[in-house]
Short mmCIF file of N, CA and C in Angstrom, two decimals:
data_model
loop_
_atom_site.label_atom_id
_atom_site.label_comp_id
_atom_site.label_asym_id
_atom_site.label_seq_id
_atom_site.Cartn_x
_atom_site.Cartn_y
_atom_site.Cartn_z
N MET A 1 0.85 -1.18 0.00
CA MET A 1 0.00 0.00 0.00
C MET A 1 0.89 1.24 0.00
N PRO A 2 0.69 2.17 -0.96
CA PRO A 2 1.56 3.34 -1.03
C PRO A 2 1.27 4.32 0.10
N ARG A 3 2.30 5.07 0.43
CA ARG A 3 2.13 6.11 1.44
C ARG A 3 1.16 7.16 0.92
N LEU A 4 0.49 7.81 1.84
CA LEU A 4 -0.46 8.85 1.47
C LEU A 4 0.24 10.00 0.76
N GLY A 5 1.44 10.37 1.24
CA GLY A 5 2.20 11.45 0.63
C GLY A 5 2.59 11.12 -0.80
N ALA A 6 2.89 9.83 -1.07
CA ALA A 6 3.27 9.42 -2.42
C ALA A 6 2.09 9.56 -3.37
N ILE A 7 0.88 9.29 -2.88
CA ILE A 7 -0.30 9.44 -3.72
C ILE A 7 -0.49 10.91 -4.10
N PHE A 8 -0.35 11.80 -3.12
CA PHE A 8 -0.50 13.22 -3.41
C PHE A 8 0.57 13.67 -4.39
N TYR A 9 1.79 13.15 -4.21
CA TYR A 9 2.88 13.55 -5.09
C TYR A 9 2.60 13.08 -6.52
N THR A 10 2.07 11.86 -6.65
CA THR A 10 1.74 11.33 -7.97
C THR A 10 0.64 12.15 -8.62
N LEU A 11 -0.40 12.49 -7.86
CA LEU A 11 -1.47 13.32 -8.40
C LEU A 11 -0.94 14.69 -8.80
N ASP A 12 -0.02 15.21 -8.00
CA ASP A 12 0.56 16.51 -8.29
C ASP A 12 1.30 16.48 -9.62
N GLU A 13 2.08 15.43 -9.86
CA GLU A 13 2.82 15.32 -11.11
C GLU A 13 1.89 15.14 -12.30
N ARG A 14 0.88 14.29 -12.13
CA ARG A 14 0.00 13.96 -13.24
C ARG A 14 -0.92 15.13 -13.60
N CYS A 15 -1.48 15.79 -12.61
CA CYS A 15 -2.45 16.85 -12.87
C CYS A 15 -1.80 18.21 -13.08
N GLY A 16 -0.57 18.36 -12.63
CA GLY A 16 0.09 19.64 -12.77
C GLY A 16 -0.47 20.69 -11.83
N SER A 17 -1.06 20.25 -10.74
CA SER A 17 -1.65 21.21 -9.80
C SER A 17 -0.56 21.81 -8.92
N SER A 18 -0.99 22.73 -8.07
CA SER A 18 -0.01 23.40 -7.21
C SER A 18 0.03 22.77 -5.83
N LEU A 19 -0.38 21.49 -5.70
CA LEU A 19 -0.28 20.81 -4.42
C LEU A 19 1.17 20.38 -4.19
N ARG A 20 1.63 20.54 -2.98
CA ARG A 20 3.01 20.20 -2.66
C ARG A 20 3.03 19.09 -1.60
N ASN A 21 4.03 18.23 -1.68
CA ASN A 21 4.16 17.08 -0.81
C ASN A 21 4.91 17.45 0.47
N PHE A 22 4.40 17.00 1.60
CA PHE A 22 5.11 17.12 2.87
C PHE A 22 5.61 15.75 3.27
N PRO A 23 6.70 15.65 4.04
CA PRO A 23 7.23 14.34 4.45
C PRO A 23 6.23 13.51 5.24
N ARG A 24 5.36 14.14 6.03
CA ARG A 24 4.41 13.38 6.84
C ARG A 24 3.13 13.04 6.09
N GLY A 25 3.08 13.32 4.83
CA GLY A 25 1.90 12.95 4.05
C GLY A 25 0.89 14.06 3.89
N GLY A 26 1.11 15.21 4.53
CA GLY A 26 0.18 16.33 4.37
C GLY A 26 0.49 17.10 3.10
N PHE A 27 -0.36 18.02 2.77
CA PHE A 27 -0.11 18.83 1.59
C PHE A 27 -0.68 20.23 1.82
N PHE A 28 -0.25 21.16 1.03
CA PHE A 28 -0.79 22.52 1.06
C PHE A 28 -0.78 23.07 -0.35
N ARG A 29 -1.55 24.09 -0.57
CA ARG A 29 -1.60 24.74 -1.87
C ARG A 29 -0.60 25.89 -1.84
N SER A 30 0.31 25.89 -2.79
CA SER A 30 1.34 26.93 -2.79
C SER A 30 0.74 28.25 -3.25
N ASN A 31 1.34 29.33 -2.82
CA ASN A 31 0.88 30.66 -3.19
C ASN A 31 1.40 31.09 -4.55
N GLU A 32 2.27 30.29 -5.13
CA GLU A 32 2.84 30.64 -6.43
C GLU A 32 1.85 30.29 -7.53
N LYS A 33 1.29 31.32 -8.15
CA LYS A 33 0.40 31.09 -9.29
C LYS A 33 1.15 31.46 -10.55
N LYS A 34 1.07 30.59 -11.53
CA LYS A 34 1.71 30.89 -12.80
C LYS A 34 0.76 31.78 -13.59
N LYS A 35 1.24 32.94 -13.95
CA LYS A 35 0.41 33.88 -14.69
C LYS A 35 0.42 33.51 -16.16
N TYR A 36 -0.72 33.66 -16.79
CA TYR A 36 -0.81 33.28 -18.20
C TYR A 36 -0.13 34.29 -19.10
N LEU A 37 0.01 35.53 -18.67
CA LEU A 37 0.74 36.57 -19.40
C LEU A 37 1.44 37.45 -18.38
N ASN A 38 2.62 37.94 -18.74
CA ASN A 38 3.24 38.95 -17.90
C ASN A 38 3.69 40.11 -18.78
N ASN A 39 3.84 41.25 -18.14
CA ASN A 39 4.15 42.47 -18.89
C ASN A 39 5.48 42.40 -19.62
N GLN A 40 6.48 41.79 -18.99
CA GLN A 40 7.81 41.77 -19.60
C GLN A 40 7.82 40.97 -20.90
N ASP A 41 7.21 39.79 -20.89
CA ASP A 41 7.15 38.98 -22.12
C ASP A 41 6.33 39.68 -23.20
N LEU A 42 5.24 40.30 -22.79
CA LEU A 42 4.40 41.01 -23.74
C LEU A 42 5.14 42.20 -24.34
N LEU A 43 5.88 42.92 -23.51
CA LEU A 43 6.65 44.06 -23.99
C LEU A 43 7.76 43.61 -24.93
N THR A 44 8.42 42.49 -24.61
CA THR A 44 9.47 41.95 -25.47
C THR A 44 8.91 41.58 -26.85
N GLN A 45 7.77 40.91 -26.87
CA GLN A 45 7.16 40.52 -28.14
C GLN A 45 6.70 41.74 -28.94
N LEU A 46 6.23 42.76 -28.24
CA LEU A 46 5.84 44.00 -28.94
C LEU A 46 7.05 44.67 -29.58
N GLN A 47 8.18 44.68 -28.87
CA GLN A 47 9.39 45.27 -29.44
C GLN A 47 9.86 44.49 -30.66
N LEU A 48 9.84 43.15 -30.56
CA LEU A 48 10.21 42.33 -31.72
C LEU A 48 9.27 42.57 -32.90
N SER A 49 8.00 42.71 -32.61
CA SER A 49 7.02 42.95 -33.68
C SER A 49 7.23 44.31 -34.32
N HIS A 50 7.55 45.31 -33.52
CA HIS A 50 7.80 46.65 -34.08
C HIS A 50 9.05 46.63 -34.96
N GLU A 51 10.07 45.87 -34.54
CA GLU A 51 11.29 45.78 -35.35
C GLU A 51 11.03 45.08 -36.68
N ARG A 52 10.22 44.03 -36.64
CA ARG A 52 9.90 43.27 -37.85
C ARG A 52 8.91 44.01 -38.75
N GLY A 53 8.09 44.83 -38.13
CA GLY A 53 7.04 45.50 -38.88
C GLY A 53 5.79 44.65 -39.04
N ALA A 54 5.80 43.49 -38.42
CA ALA A 54 4.64 42.58 -38.46
C ALA A 54 4.53 41.89 -37.11
N MET A 55 3.33 41.46 -36.80
CA MET A 55 3.10 40.82 -35.52
C MET A 55 3.74 39.43 -35.50
N THR A 56 4.44 39.10 -34.42
CA THR A 56 5.06 37.78 -34.29
C THR A 56 3.98 36.75 -33.95
N PRO A 57 4.20 35.49 -34.29
CA PRO A 57 3.23 34.45 -33.92
C PRO A 57 3.04 34.34 -32.40
N GLU A 58 4.11 34.56 -31.65
CA GLU A 58 4.00 34.49 -30.19
C GLU A 58 3.10 35.61 -29.66
N LEU A 59 3.20 36.79 -30.22
CA LEU A 59 2.32 37.89 -29.82
C LEU A 59 0.87 37.56 -30.14
N GLY A 60 0.64 36.91 -31.27
CA GLY A 60 -0.71 36.47 -31.62
C GLY A 60 -1.24 35.46 -30.62
N ARG A 61 -0.39 34.53 -30.18
CA ARG A 61 -0.81 33.56 -29.16
C ARG A 61 -1.11 34.26 -27.84
N MET A 62 -0.31 35.26 -27.51
CA MET A 62 -0.56 36.01 -26.27
C MET A 62 -1.90 36.74 -26.34
N PHE A 63 -2.21 37.32 -27.49
CA PHE A 63 -3.50 38.00 -27.66
C PHE A 63 -4.64 37.00 -27.54
N LEU A 64 -4.46 35.82 -28.12
CA LEU A 64 -5.49 34.80 -28.04
C LEU A 64 -5.73 34.37 -26.59
N LYS A 65 -4.65 34.17 -25.83
CA LYS A 65 -4.79 33.82 -24.41
C LYS A 65 -5.51 34.92 -23.65
N LEU A 66 -5.17 36.16 -23.94
CA LEU A 66 -5.78 37.29 -23.25
C LEU A 66 -7.28 37.34 -23.52
N VAL A 67 -7.67 37.19 -24.76
CA VAL A 67 -9.09 37.24 -25.12
C VAL A 67 -9.84 36.07 -24.50
N GLU A 68 -9.25 34.88 -24.53
CA GLU A 68 -9.91 33.71 -23.94
C GLU A 68 -10.09 33.87 -22.44
N LYS A 69 -9.07 34.37 -21.78
CA LYS A 69 -9.13 34.53 -20.33
C LYS A 69 -10.16 35.59 -19.93
N ILE A 70 -10.19 36.70 -20.64
CA ILE A 70 -11.16 37.75 -20.32
C ILE A 70 -12.58 37.28 -20.61
N SER A 71 -12.76 36.48 -21.65
CA SER A 71 -14.10 36.00 -21.99
C SER A 71 -14.64 35.02 -20.96
N LYS A 72 -13.80 34.47 -20.11
CA LYS A 72 -14.25 33.55 -19.07
C LYS A 72 -14.65 34.26 -17.78
N ARG A 73 -14.51 35.57 -17.75
CA ARG A 73 -14.95 36.31 -16.57
C ARG A 73 -16.47 36.19 -16.43
N PRO A 74 -16.97 36.28 -15.20
CA PRO A 74 -18.42 36.11 -14.99
C PRO A 74 -19.29 37.12 -15.74
N ASN A 75 -18.78 38.32 -15.98
CA ASN A 75 -19.62 39.31 -16.65
C ASN A 75 -19.69 39.09 -18.16
N TRP A 76 -18.94 38.17 -18.73
CA TRP A 76 -19.00 37.91 -20.17
C TRP A 76 -19.39 36.48 -20.50
N CYS A 77 -19.16 35.52 -19.62
CA CYS A 77 -19.25 34.11 -20.00
C CYS A 77 -20.66 33.62 -20.32
N GLY A 78 -21.70 34.35 -19.95
CA GLY A 78 -23.05 33.87 -20.17
C GLY A 78 -23.68 34.25 -21.50
N TYR A 79 -23.00 35.02 -22.30
CA TYR A 79 -23.60 35.48 -23.55
C TYR A 79 -23.56 34.40 -24.63
N THR A 80 -24.62 34.32 -25.42
CA THR A 80 -24.68 33.31 -26.47
C THR A 80 -23.80 33.69 -27.65
N TYR A 81 -23.52 34.97 -27.82
CA TYR A 81 -22.69 35.42 -28.93
C TYR A 81 -21.27 35.75 -28.47
N LEU A 82 -20.76 34.94 -27.56
CA LEU A 82 -19.42 35.15 -27.01
C LEU A 82 -18.34 34.97 -28.08
N GLU A 83 -18.55 34.05 -29.00
CA GLU A 83 -17.56 33.84 -30.07
C GLU A 83 -17.43 35.07 -30.96
N GLU A 84 -18.55 35.72 -31.24
CA GLU A 84 -18.49 36.96 -32.02
C GLU A 84 -17.73 38.04 -31.26
N MET A 85 -17.95 38.09 -29.95
CA MET A 85 -17.25 39.07 -29.12
C MET A 85 -15.75 38.79 -29.13
N GLN A 86 -15.38 37.52 -29.03
CA GLN A 86 -13.96 37.15 -29.04
C GLN A 86 -13.32 37.48 -30.38
N SER A 87 -14.00 37.16 -31.47
CA SER A 87 -13.41 37.43 -32.78
C SER A 87 -13.28 38.93 -33.04
N THR A 88 -14.25 39.71 -32.59
CA THR A 88 -14.16 41.16 -32.73
C THR A 88 -12.98 41.70 -31.93
N ALA A 89 -12.78 41.17 -30.72
CA ALA A 89 -11.66 41.62 -29.89
C ALA A 89 -10.32 41.26 -30.52
N LEU A 90 -10.21 40.06 -31.10
CA LEU A 90 -8.96 39.67 -31.75
C LEU A 90 -8.66 40.54 -32.97
N ILE A 91 -9.68 40.83 -33.74
CA ILE A 91 -9.48 41.71 -34.90
C ILE A 91 -9.04 43.09 -34.43
N ASN A 92 -9.66 43.57 -33.36
CA ASN A 92 -9.30 44.88 -32.82
C ASN A 92 -7.86 44.89 -32.31
N LEU A 93 -7.44 43.83 -31.63
CA LEU A 93 -6.07 43.76 -31.13
C LEU A 93 -5.06 43.74 -32.27
N CYS A 94 -5.39 43.02 -33.33
CA CYS A 94 -4.49 42.98 -34.49
C CYS A 94 -4.40 44.35 -35.17
N ALA A 95 -5.44 45.16 -35.01
CA ALA A 95 -5.43 46.49 -35.63
C ALA A 95 -4.72 47.53 -34.77
N VAL A 96 -4.73 47.36 -33.43
CA VAL A 96 -4.21 48.44 -32.57
C VAL A 96 -2.88 48.12 -31.89
N TRP A 97 -2.28 46.96 -32.15
CA TRP A 97 -1.06 46.62 -31.42
C TRP A 97 0.07 47.60 -31.74
N GLN A 98 0.06 48.17 -32.93
CA GLN A 98 1.12 49.11 -33.30
C GLN A 98 0.94 50.47 -32.64
N LYS A 99 -0.25 50.76 -32.15
CA LYS A 99 -0.51 52.05 -31.52
C LYS A 99 -0.04 52.11 -30.07
N PHE A 100 0.41 50.98 -29.52
CA PHE A 100 0.86 50.99 -28.13
C PHE A 100 2.12 51.83 -28.00
N ASP A 101 2.15 52.71 -27.01
CA ASP A 101 3.29 53.58 -26.75
C ASP A 101 4.38 52.76 -26.05
N MET A 102 5.50 52.55 -26.73
CA MET A 102 6.56 51.70 -26.20
C MET A 102 7.29 52.32 -25.01
N THR A 103 7.05 53.59 -24.71
CA THR A 103 7.66 54.19 -23.52
C THR A 103 6.92 53.77 -22.26
N LYS A 104 5.71 53.26 -22.40
CA LYS A 104 4.93 52.77 -21.25
C LYS A 104 5.38 51.36 -20.91
N THR A 105 5.13 50.96 -19.67
CA THR A 105 5.62 49.65 -19.22
C THR A 105 4.50 48.66 -18.91
N ASN A 106 3.25 49.01 -19.22
CA ASN A 106 2.15 48.12 -18.87
C ASN A 106 1.27 47.81 -20.09
N PRO A 107 1.78 47.01 -21.02
CA PRO A 107 0.96 46.68 -22.19
C PRO A 107 -0.24 45.81 -21.84
N PHE A 108 -0.14 45.05 -20.76
CA PHE A 108 -1.25 44.18 -20.36
C PHE A 108 -2.50 45.01 -20.08
N ALA A 109 -2.35 46.11 -19.37
CA ALA A 109 -3.50 46.97 -19.06
C ALA A 109 -4.09 47.58 -20.33
N TYR A 110 -3.23 48.01 -21.23
CA TYR A 110 -3.68 48.62 -22.49
C TYR A 110 -4.50 47.63 -23.31
N PHE A 111 -3.97 46.42 -23.47
CA PHE A 111 -4.67 45.44 -24.31
C PHE A 111 -5.89 44.87 -23.61
N THR A 112 -5.87 44.78 -22.28
CA THR A 112 -7.06 44.36 -21.55
C THR A 112 -8.19 45.36 -21.75
N THR A 113 -7.85 46.64 -21.70
CA THR A 113 -8.85 47.68 -21.95
C THR A 113 -9.38 47.60 -23.37
N CYS A 114 -8.50 47.34 -24.32
CA CYS A 114 -8.94 47.20 -25.72
C CYS A 114 -9.92 46.04 -25.87
N VAL A 115 -9.63 44.92 -25.23
CA VAL A 115 -10.52 43.75 -25.31
C VAL A 115 -11.86 44.06 -24.66
N THR A 116 -11.84 44.68 -23.50
CA THR A 116 -13.08 45.01 -22.79
C THR A 116 -13.94 45.95 -23.63
N HIS A 117 -13.33 46.95 -24.23
CA HIS A 117 -14.09 47.88 -25.08
C HIS A 117 -14.62 47.18 -26.32
N SER A 118 -13.86 46.25 -26.88
CA SER A 118 -14.35 45.48 -28.04
C SER A 118 -15.57 44.64 -27.66
N PHE A 119 -15.51 44.03 -26.48
CA PHE A 119 -16.64 43.24 -26.00
C PHE A 119 -17.88 44.13 -25.85
N LEU A 120 -17.69 45.32 -25.28
CA LEU A 120 -18.82 46.23 -25.09
C LEU A 120 -19.39 46.71 -26.43
N GLN A 121 -18.52 46.96 -27.40
CA GLN A 121 -18.99 47.37 -28.72
C GLN A 121 -19.81 46.27 -29.38
N GLU A 122 -19.31 45.05 -29.30
CA GLU A 122 -20.03 43.92 -29.91
C GLU A 122 -21.35 43.68 -29.18
N LEU A 123 -21.35 43.84 -27.87
CA LEU A 123 -22.58 43.70 -27.10
C LEU A 123 -23.61 44.73 -27.55
N GLY A 124 -23.18 45.96 -27.77
CA GLY A 124 -24.09 46.99 -28.27
C GLY A 124 -24.63 46.66 -29.65
N ARG A 125 -23.77 46.14 -30.53
CA ARG A 125 -24.22 45.75 -31.87
C ARG A 125 -25.26 44.64 -31.80
N GLN A 126 -25.01 43.66 -30.94
CA GLN A 126 -25.93 42.53 -30.82
C GLN A 126 -27.27 42.98 -30.23
N LYS A 127 -27.23 43.91 -29.29
CA LYS A 127 -28.48 44.41 -28.71
C LYS A 127 -29.29 45.18 -29.74
N LYS A 128 -28.62 45.98 -30.57
CA LYS A 128 -29.32 46.70 -31.64
C LYS A 128 -29.96 45.72 -32.62
N GLN A 129 -29.21 44.68 -32.97
CA GLN A 129 -29.71 43.68 -33.90
C GLN A 129 -30.91 42.95 -33.30
N GLN A 130 -30.84 42.63 -32.01
CA GLN A 130 -31.95 41.96 -31.34
C GLN A 130 -33.18 42.87 -31.31
N HIS A 131 -32.97 44.15 -31.09
CA HIS A 131 -34.09 45.10 -31.07
C HIS A 131 -34.77 45.17 -32.44
N VAL A 132 -33.99 45.19 -33.50
CA VAL A 132 -34.55 45.20 -34.86
C VAL A 132 -35.35 43.92 -35.11
N LYS A 133 -34.83 42.79 -34.68
CA LYS A 133 -35.55 41.52 -34.84
C LYS A 133 -36.88 41.55 -34.11
N GLU A 134 -36.87 42.13 -32.90
CA GLU A 134 -38.10 42.22 -32.12
C GLU A 134 -39.13 43.12 -32.80
N LEU A 135 -38.67 44.24 -33.37
CA LEU A 135 -39.59 45.15 -34.05
C LEU A 135 -40.21 44.49 -35.28
N ILE A 136 -39.41 43.75 -36.03
CA ILE A 136 -39.93 43.05 -37.21
C ILE A 136 -40.93 41.98 -36.79
N ALA A 137 -40.61 41.22 -35.75
CA ALA A 137 -41.52 40.19 -35.27
C ALA A 137 -42.83 40.81 -34.79
N GLU A 138 -42.75 41.94 -34.11
CA GLU A 138 -43.94 42.62 -33.62
C GLU A 138 -44.79 43.14 -34.78
N ALA A 139 -44.14 43.64 -35.82
CA ALA A 139 -44.87 44.17 -36.98
C ALA A 139 -45.65 43.07 -37.70
N TYR A 140 -45.14 41.85 -37.70
CA TYR A 140 -45.81 40.74 -38.37
C TYR A 140 -46.68 39.92 -37.41
N GLY A 141 -46.82 40.39 -36.18
CA GLY A 141 -47.69 39.70 -35.23
C GLY A 141 -47.10 38.43 -34.65
N LEU A 142 -45.81 38.26 -34.75
CA LEU A 142 -45.15 37.08 -34.19
C LEU A 142 -44.81 37.33 -32.73
N PRO A 143 -44.67 36.26 -31.95
CA PRO A 143 -44.32 36.46 -30.54
C PRO A 143 -42.92 37.07 -30.39
N THR A 144 -42.79 37.96 -29.43
CA THR A 144 -41.50 38.60 -29.15
C THR A 144 -41.03 38.20 -27.77
N SER A 145 -39.84 38.60 -27.42
CA SER A 145 -39.27 38.21 -26.12
C SER A 145 -39.88 39.04 -25.00
N PHE A 146 -39.74 38.56 -23.80
CA PHE A 146 -40.25 39.25 -22.62
C PHE A 146 -39.51 40.57 -22.41
N ALA A 147 -38.23 40.61 -22.71
CA ALA A 147 -37.43 41.82 -22.53
C ALA A 147 -37.94 42.94 -23.43
N HIS A 148 -38.41 42.59 -24.62
CA HIS A 148 -38.94 43.61 -25.54
C HIS A 148 -40.23 44.21 -25.00
N HIS A 149 -41.08 43.38 -24.38
CA HIS A 149 -42.32 43.89 -23.80
C HIS A 149 -42.03 44.83 -22.64
N GLU A 150 -41.01 44.54 -21.87
CA GLU A 150 -40.64 45.39 -20.73
C GLU A 150 -40.15 46.75 -21.21
N SER A 151 -39.33 46.78 -22.28
CA SER A 151 -38.78 48.04 -22.76
C SER A 151 -39.82 48.88 -23.49
N ALA A 152 -40.86 48.26 -24.05
CA ALA A 152 -41.88 48.99 -24.78
C ALA A 152 -42.83 49.73 -23.85
N SER A 153 -43.02 49.22 -22.64
CA SER A 153 -43.96 49.87 -21.72
C SER A 153 -43.32 50.88 -20.81
#
């Protein structure tokens, strides 16, 4: 029968979690969290991209990680058109990466703000489109959503 500590150690290796093995078989969760993006790597990739005149593949992967992570936040994850929001944000990031001021040291904040604003813009577009659909359905006597009835009164 394996020691309890050995089981935790095996699970730690296999799952890649942050559980650590103690000699007596106990474990604790380490405070070291691996960040999915950091400012220094992002700044380095931006400098390389500016030198090349084109976005590096690594910078593209970083943008993809950023958009995916932000889209998993509770205020965005429930929307049915989340993929449209993500694609709009990626297109926006590809358009504005050259506008980042290289004298600044926090590209993460800049691009996070860009993604958030892209999500809000797409949300506004989708709401306008939904409103038009509701007006057309109402004009033809078709059933409309409850939200449309609330806004009409």
